[in-house]
PDB file of C-alpha atoms in Angstrom:
ATOM      1  CA  UNK A  16      35.334  35.224  12.496  1.00  0.00           C
ATOM      2  CA  UNK A  17      35.997  32.054  10.547  1.00  0.00           C
ATOM      3  CA  UNK A  18      35.987  29.413  13.226  1.00  0.00           C
ATOM      4  CA  UNK A  19      36.569  25.744  13.697  1.00  0.00           C
ATOM      5  CA  UNK A  20      36.882  23.296  16.687  1.00  0.00           C
ATOM      6  CA  UNK A  21      40.053  21.160  16.507  1.00  0.00           C
ATOM      7  CA  UNK A  22      41.644  18.360  18.547  1.00  0.00           C
ATOM      8  CA  UNK A  23      45.196  19.254  19.289  1.00  0.00           C
ATOM      9  CA  UNK A  24      47.765  16.493  18.497  1.00  0.00           C
ATOM     10  CA  UNK A  25      50.423  15.665  21.036  1.00  0.00           C
ATOM     11  CA  UNK A  26      53.839  17.230  20.697  1.00  0.00           C
ATOM     12  CA  UNK A  27      55.477  13.794  20.283  1.00  0.00           C
ATOM     13  CA  UNK A  28      52.913  12.838  17.579  1.00  0.00           C
ATOM     14  CA  UNK A  29      53.734  16.065  15.522  1.00  0.00           C
ATOM     15  CA  UNK A  30      57.408  15.456  15.832  1.00  0.00           C
ATOM     16  CA  UNK A  31      57.028  11.808  14.638  1.00  0.00           C
ATOM     17  CA  UNK A  32      54.770  12.899  11.738  1.00  0.00           C
ATOM     18  CA  UNK A  33      57.379  15.540  10.732  1.00  0.00           C
ATOM     19  CA  UNK A  34      60.173  12.916  10.679  1.00  0.00           C
ATOM     20  CA  UNK A  35      58.010  10.567   8.630  1.00  0.00           C
ATOM     21  CA  UNK A  36      57.102  13.183   6.025  1.00  0.00           C
ATOM     22  CA  UNK A  37      60.417  14.796   5.819  1.00  0.00           C
ATOM     23  CA  UNK A  38      61.517  12.746   2.790  1.00  0.00           C
ATOM     24  CA  UNK A  39      58.147  13.242   1.147  1.00  0.00           C
ATOM     25  CA  UNK A  40      58.463  17.042   1.298  1.00  0.00           C
ATOM     26  CA  UNK A  41      61.729  16.674  -0.583  1.00  0.00           C
ATOM     27  CA  UNK A  42      60.315  14.137  -3.062  1.00  0.00           C
ATOM     28  CA  UNK A  43      57.087  16.110  -3.773  1.00  0.00           C
ATOM     29  CA  UNK A  44      57.920  19.858  -3.550  1.00  0.00           C
ATOM     30  CA  UNK A  45      54.943  20.843  -5.601  1.00  0.00           C
ATOM     31  CA  UNK A  46      52.500  19.831  -2.834  1.00  0.00           C
ATOM     32  CA  UNK A  47      51.527  22.556  -0.462  1.00  0.00           C
ATOM     33  CA  UNK A  48      52.587  20.841   2.903  1.00  0.00           C
ATOM     34  CA  UNK A  49      50.664  21.803   6.071  1.00  0.00           C
ATOM     35  CA  UNK A  50      52.928  23.660   8.371  1.00  0.00           C
ATOM     36  CA  UNK A  51      53.782  21.893  11.665  1.00  0.00           C
ATOM     37  CA  UNK A  52      51.890  24.414  13.727  1.00  0.00           C
ATOM     38  CA  UNK A  53      48.684  23.792  11.752  1.00  0.00           C
ATOM     39  CA  UNK A  54      48.457  19.951  12.162  1.00  0.00           C
ATOM     40  CA  UNK A  55      45.237  19.068  13.951  1.00  0.00           C
ATOM     41  CA  UNK A  56      42.095  17.077  13.662  1.00  0.00           C
ATOM     42  CA  UNK A  57      38.983  19.214  12.863  1.00  0.00           C
ATOM     43  CA  UNK A  58      36.000  18.220  14.902  1.00  0.00           C
ATOM     44  CA  UNK A  59      33.538  20.813  13.523  1.00  0.00           C
ATOM     45  CA  UNK A  60      33.874  23.648  11.027  1.00  0.00           C
ATOM     46  CA  UNK A  61      31.587  26.539  11.999  1.00  0.00           C
ATOM     47  CA  UNK A  62      32.452  29.213   9.508  1.00  0.00           C
ATOM     48  CA  UNK A  63      31.725  32.879  10.207  1.00  0.00           C
ATOM     49  CA  UNK A  64      30.594  32.862  13.789  1.00  0.00           C
ATOM     50  CA  UNK A  65      31.087  34.986  16.903  1.00  0.00           C
ATOM     51  CA  UNK A  66      33.385  33.317  19.452  1.00  0.00           C
ATOM     52  CA  UNK A  67      31.323  34.974  22.266  1.00  0.00           C
ATOM     53  CA  UNK A  68      28.456  32.795  21.112  1.00  0.00           C
ATOM     54  CA  UNK A  69      30.535  29.608  20.606  1.00  0.00           C
ATOM     55  CA  UNK A  70      32.568  29.520  23.750  1.00  0.00           C
ATOM     56  CA  UNK A  71      29.716  29.231  26.219  1.00  0.00           C
ATOM     57  CA  UNK A  72      28.203  26.425  24.085  1.00  0.00           C
ATOM     58  CA  UNK A  73      31.556  24.609  24.176  1.00  0.00           C
ATOM     59  CA  UNK A  74      31.659  24.966  27.944  1.00  0.00           C
ATOM     60  CA  UNK A  75      28.279  23.529  28.278  1.00  0.00           C
ATOM     61  CA  UNK A  76      29.131  20.369  26.263  1.00  0.00           C
ATOM     62  CA  UNK A  77      31.410  18.846  29.040  1.00  0.00           C
ATOM     63  CA  UNK A  78      34.207  18.169  26.529  1.00  0.00           C
ATOM     64  CA  UNK A  79      36.918  17.925  29.283  1.00  0.00           C
ATOM     65  CA  UNK A  80      35.399  14.644  30.467  1.00  0.00           C
ATOM     66  CA  UNK A  81      36.202  13.023  27.170  1.00  0.00           C
ATOM     67  CA  UNK A  82      39.880  13.882  27.146  1.00  0.00           C
ATOM     68  CA  UNK A  83      42.391  12.433  26.527  1.00  0.00           C
ATOM     69  CA  UNK A  84      41.659  11.115  23.009  1.00  0.00           C
ATOM     70  CA  UNK A  85      43.985   8.287  22.186  1.00  0.00           C
ATOM     71  CA  UNK A  86      44.784   7.711  18.490  1.00  0.00           C
ATOM     72  CA  UNK A  87      46.964   5.770  16.024  1.00  0.00           C
ATOM     73  CA  UNK A  88      47.556   7.480  12.730  1.00  0.00           C
ATOM     74  CA  UNK A  89      48.138   4.718  10.205  1.00  0.00           C
ATOM     75  CA  UNK A  90      46.164   5.328   7.029  1.00  0.00           C
ATOM     76  CA  UNK A  91      46.639   7.799   4.255  1.00  0.00           C
ATOM     77  CA  UNK A  92      43.904   9.011   1.912  1.00  0.00           C
ATOM     78  CA  UNK A  93      42.677  12.015  -0.099  1.00  0.00           C
ATOM     79  CA  UNK A  94      39.612  14.034  -0.676  1.00  0.00           C
ATOM     80  CA  UNK A  95      38.248  15.345  -3.908  1.00  0.00           C
ATOM     81  CA  UNK A  96      38.065  14.382  -7.611  1.00  0.00           C
ATOM     82  CA  UNK A  97      40.693  15.101  -8.630  1.00  0.00           C
ATOM     83  CA  UNK A  98      42.243  14.912  -5.144  1.00  0.00           C
ATOM     84  CA  UNK A  99      43.154  18.243  -3.482  1.00  0.00           C
ATOM     85  CA  UNK A 100      43.812  17.176   0.152  1.00  0.00           C
ATOM     86  CA  UNK A 101      46.058  14.434   1.418  1.00  0.00           C
ATOM     87  CA  UNK A 102      45.337  13.277   4.981  1.00  0.00           C
ATOM     88  CA  UNK A 103      46.239  10.839   7.663  1.00  0.00           C
ATOM     89  CA  UNK A 104      43.620   8.840   9.671  1.00  0.00           C
ATOM     90  CA  UNK A 105      43.625   5.694  11.615  1.00  0.00           C
ATOM     91  CA  UNK A 106      42.019   4.497  14.893  1.00  0.00           C
ATOM     92  CA  UNK A 107      40.655   6.747  17.549  1.00  0.00           C
ATOM     93  CA  UNK A 108      39.196   6.136  20.924  1.00  0.00           C
ATOM     94  CA  UNK A 109      35.352   6.361  21.039  1.00  0.00           C
ATOM     95  CA  UNK A 110      35.553   9.643  22.913  1.00  0.00           C
ATOM     96  CA  UNK A 111      36.516  11.395  19.687  1.00  0.00           C
ATOM     97  CA  UNK A 112      33.272  10.360  18.115  1.00  0.00           C
ATOM     98  CA  UNK A 113      31.333  11.347  21.205  1.00  0.00           C
ATOM     99  CA  UNK A 114      33.107  14.756  21.172  1.00  0.00           C
ATOM    100  CA  UNK A 115      32.183  15.309  17.456  1.00  0.00           C
ATOM    101  CA  UNK A 116      28.600  14.337  18.126  1.00  0.00           C
ATOM    102  CA  UNK A 117      28.329  16.843  20.937  1.00  0.00           C
ATOM    103  CA  UNK A 118      29.870  19.716  18.931  1.00  0.00           C
ATOM    104  CA  UNK A 119      27.080  19.169  16.322  1.00  0.00           C
ATOM    105  CA  UNK A 120      24.838  21.098  18.754  1.00  0.00           C
ATOM    106  CA  UNK A 121      26.851  24.229  18.132  1.00  0.00           C
ATOM    107  CA  UNK A 122      25.218  26.083  15.121  1.00  0.00           C
ATOM    108  CA  UNK A 123      27.444  26.794  12.235  1.00  0.00           C
ATOM    109  CA  UNK A 124      27.378  30.091  10.202  1.00  0.00           C
ATOM    110  CA  UNK A 125      24.084  29.136   8.579  1.00  0.00           C
ATOM    111  CA  UNK A 126      22.458  28.319  11.966  1.00  0.00           C
ATOM    112  CA  UNK A 127      22.659  24.604  11.122  1.00  0.00           C
ATOM    113  CA  UNK A 128      23.197  22.022  13.835  1.00  0.00           C
ATOM    114  CA  UNK A 129      23.517  18.321  13.419  1.00  0.00           C
ATOM    115  CA  UNK A 130      25.638  16.264  11.250  1.00  0.00           C
ATOM    116  CA  UNK A 131      26.661  18.112   7.994  1.00  0.00           C
ATOM    117  CA  UNK A 132      28.247  15.101   6.367  1.00  0.00           C
ATOM    118  CA  UNK A 133      30.009  11.877   7.140  1.00  0.00           C
ATOM    119  CA  UNK A 134      32.661  12.645   9.914  1.00  0.00           C
ATOM    120  CA  UNK A 135      36.008  11.322   8.906  1.00  0.00           C
ATOM    121  CA  UNK A 136      38.614  12.207  11.496  1.00  0.00           C
ATOM    122  CA  UNK A 137      41.874  13.116   9.802  1.00  0.00           C
ATOM    123  CA  UNK A 138      44.940  15.305   9.849  1.00  0.00           C
ATOM    124  CA  UNK A 139      45.441  17.191   6.629  1.00  0.00           C
ATOM    125  CA  UNK A 140      49.187  16.912   5.755  1.00  0.00           C
ATOM    126  CA  UNK A 141      49.207  18.435   2.321  1.00  0.00           C
ATOM    127  CA  UNK A 142      47.091  20.147  -0.393  1.00  0.00           C
ATOM    128  CA  UNK A 143      47.472  19.415  -3.963  1.00  0.00           C
ATOM    129  CA  UNK A 144      47.990  22.567  -6.031  1.00  0.00           C
ATOM    130  CA  UNK A 145      45.974  23.122  -9.180  1.00  0.00           C
ATOM    131  CA  UNK A 146      47.552  21.222 -12.181  1.00  0.00           C
ATOM    132  CA  UNK A 147      49.620  18.988 -10.054  1.00  0.00           C
ATOM    133  CA  UNK A 148      49.095  15.279  -9.975  1.00  0.00           C
ATOM    134  CA  UNK A 149      48.325  13.735  -6.596  1.00  0.00           C
ATOM    135  CA  UNK A 150      50.912  11.192  -5.758  1.00  0.00           C
ATOM    136  CA  UNK A 151      50.256   7.723  -4.319  1.00  0.00           C
ATOM    137  CA  UNK A 152      51.930   7.922  -0.924  1.00  0.00           C
ATOM    138  CA  UNK A 153      53.057   4.826   0.976  1.00  0.00           C
ATOM    139  CA  UNK A 154      51.110   4.599   4.217  1.00  0.00           C
ATOM    140  CA  UNK A 155      54.230   3.078   6.047  1.00  0.00           C
ATOM    141  CA  UNK A 156      53.279   4.964   9.284  1.00  0.00           C
ATOM    142  CA  UNK A 157      52.044   4.310  12.705  1.00  0.00           C
ATOM    143  CA  UNK A 158      51.990   7.264  15.044  1.00  0.00           C
ATOM    144  CA  UNK A 159      50.395   6.804  18.525  1.00  0.00           C
ATOM    145  CA  UNK A 160      49.366   9.589  20.757  1.00  0.00           C
ATOM    146  CA  UNK A 161      46.891  10.998  23.198  1.00  0.00           C
ATOM    147  CA  UNK A 162      45.222  14.380  22.517  1.00  0.00           C
ATOM    148  CA  UNK A 163      44.902  16.361  25.776  1.00  0.00           C
ATOM    149  CA  UNK A 164      43.022  19.514  24.469  1.00  0.00           C
ATOM    150  CA  UNK A 165      40.312  20.765  22.201  1.00  0.00           C
ATOM    151  CA  UNK A 166      40.646  24.262  20.700  1.00  0.00           C
ATOM    152  CA  UNK A 167      38.328  26.894  19.192  1.00  0.00           C
ATOM    153  CA  UNK A 168      40.460  28.200  16.387  1.00  0.00           C
ATOM    154  CA  UNK A 169      40.085  31.295  14.245  1.00  0.00           C
ATOM    155  CA  UNK A 170      41.286  30.887  10.641  1.00  0.00           C
ATOM    156  CA  UNK A 171      42.203  33.973   8.674  1.00  0.00           C
ATOM    157  CA  UNK A 172      42.781  33.196   4.959  1.00  0.00           C
ATOM    158  CA  UNK A 173      45.657  35.011   3.402  1.00  0.00           C
ATOM    159  CA  UNK A 174      47.369  34.815   0.068  1.00  0.00           C
ATOM    160  CA  UNK A 175      50.185  32.797   1.792  1.00  0.00           C
ATOM    161  CA  UNK A 176      47.748  30.352   3.382  1.00  0.00           C
ATOM    162  CA  UNK A 177      45.563  30.336   6.536  1.00  0.00           C
ATOM    163  CA  UNK A 178      46.793  31.881   9.697  1.00  0.00           C
ATOM    164  CA  UNK A 179      45.390  30.110  12.858  1.00  0.00           C
ATOM    165  CA  UNK A 180      44.851  31.717  16.282  1.00  0.00           C
ATOM    166  CA  UNK A 181      43.570  29.660  19.294  1.00  0.00           C
ATOM    167  CA  UNK A 182      40.683  31.517  20.960  1.00  0.00           C
ATOM    168  CA  UNK A 183      39.687  29.005  23.659  1.00  0.00           C
ATOM    169  CA  UNK A 184      41.062  25.805  24.905  1.00  0.00           C
ATOM    170  CA  UNK A 185      39.496  22.829  26.836  1.00  0.00           C
ATOM    171  CA  UNK A 186      42.001  20.750  28.473  1.00  0.00           C
TER     172      UNK A 186
END
């Protein structure tokens, strides 16, 4: 199963984000906007792993003691050259970084543990389709919230986009 560990955004934060991006969805219809139900902060991508192996490791990491994770989403950026992902980031309580560090102890699909690259906490809000120019979006946003749960999520890739299923929750 294709798995990742994600911090679940608060319901109020998701509603505020949807209100903020509503005019952008109309203005930039060629972007592939992330569905409301798929907005999250990825803490660790594991790839093709067995959840029966991952869940006991998550339980052993004492993630519950790091919740809630407070955040303010106020920055906008992109990944790739040319950009293919548009994301929101901002300020996060130190517990988010502690959580991400603990999760590095869970082996990914290649058996690797430890940091696999610079951790940039972010919420993917849109993907840039091939052949579409990435717009410069105004970061006039400040969404505050507190994440109350961490999820182990299965991602099934389909022709219409990924389908997510939560397999395990720490709250």
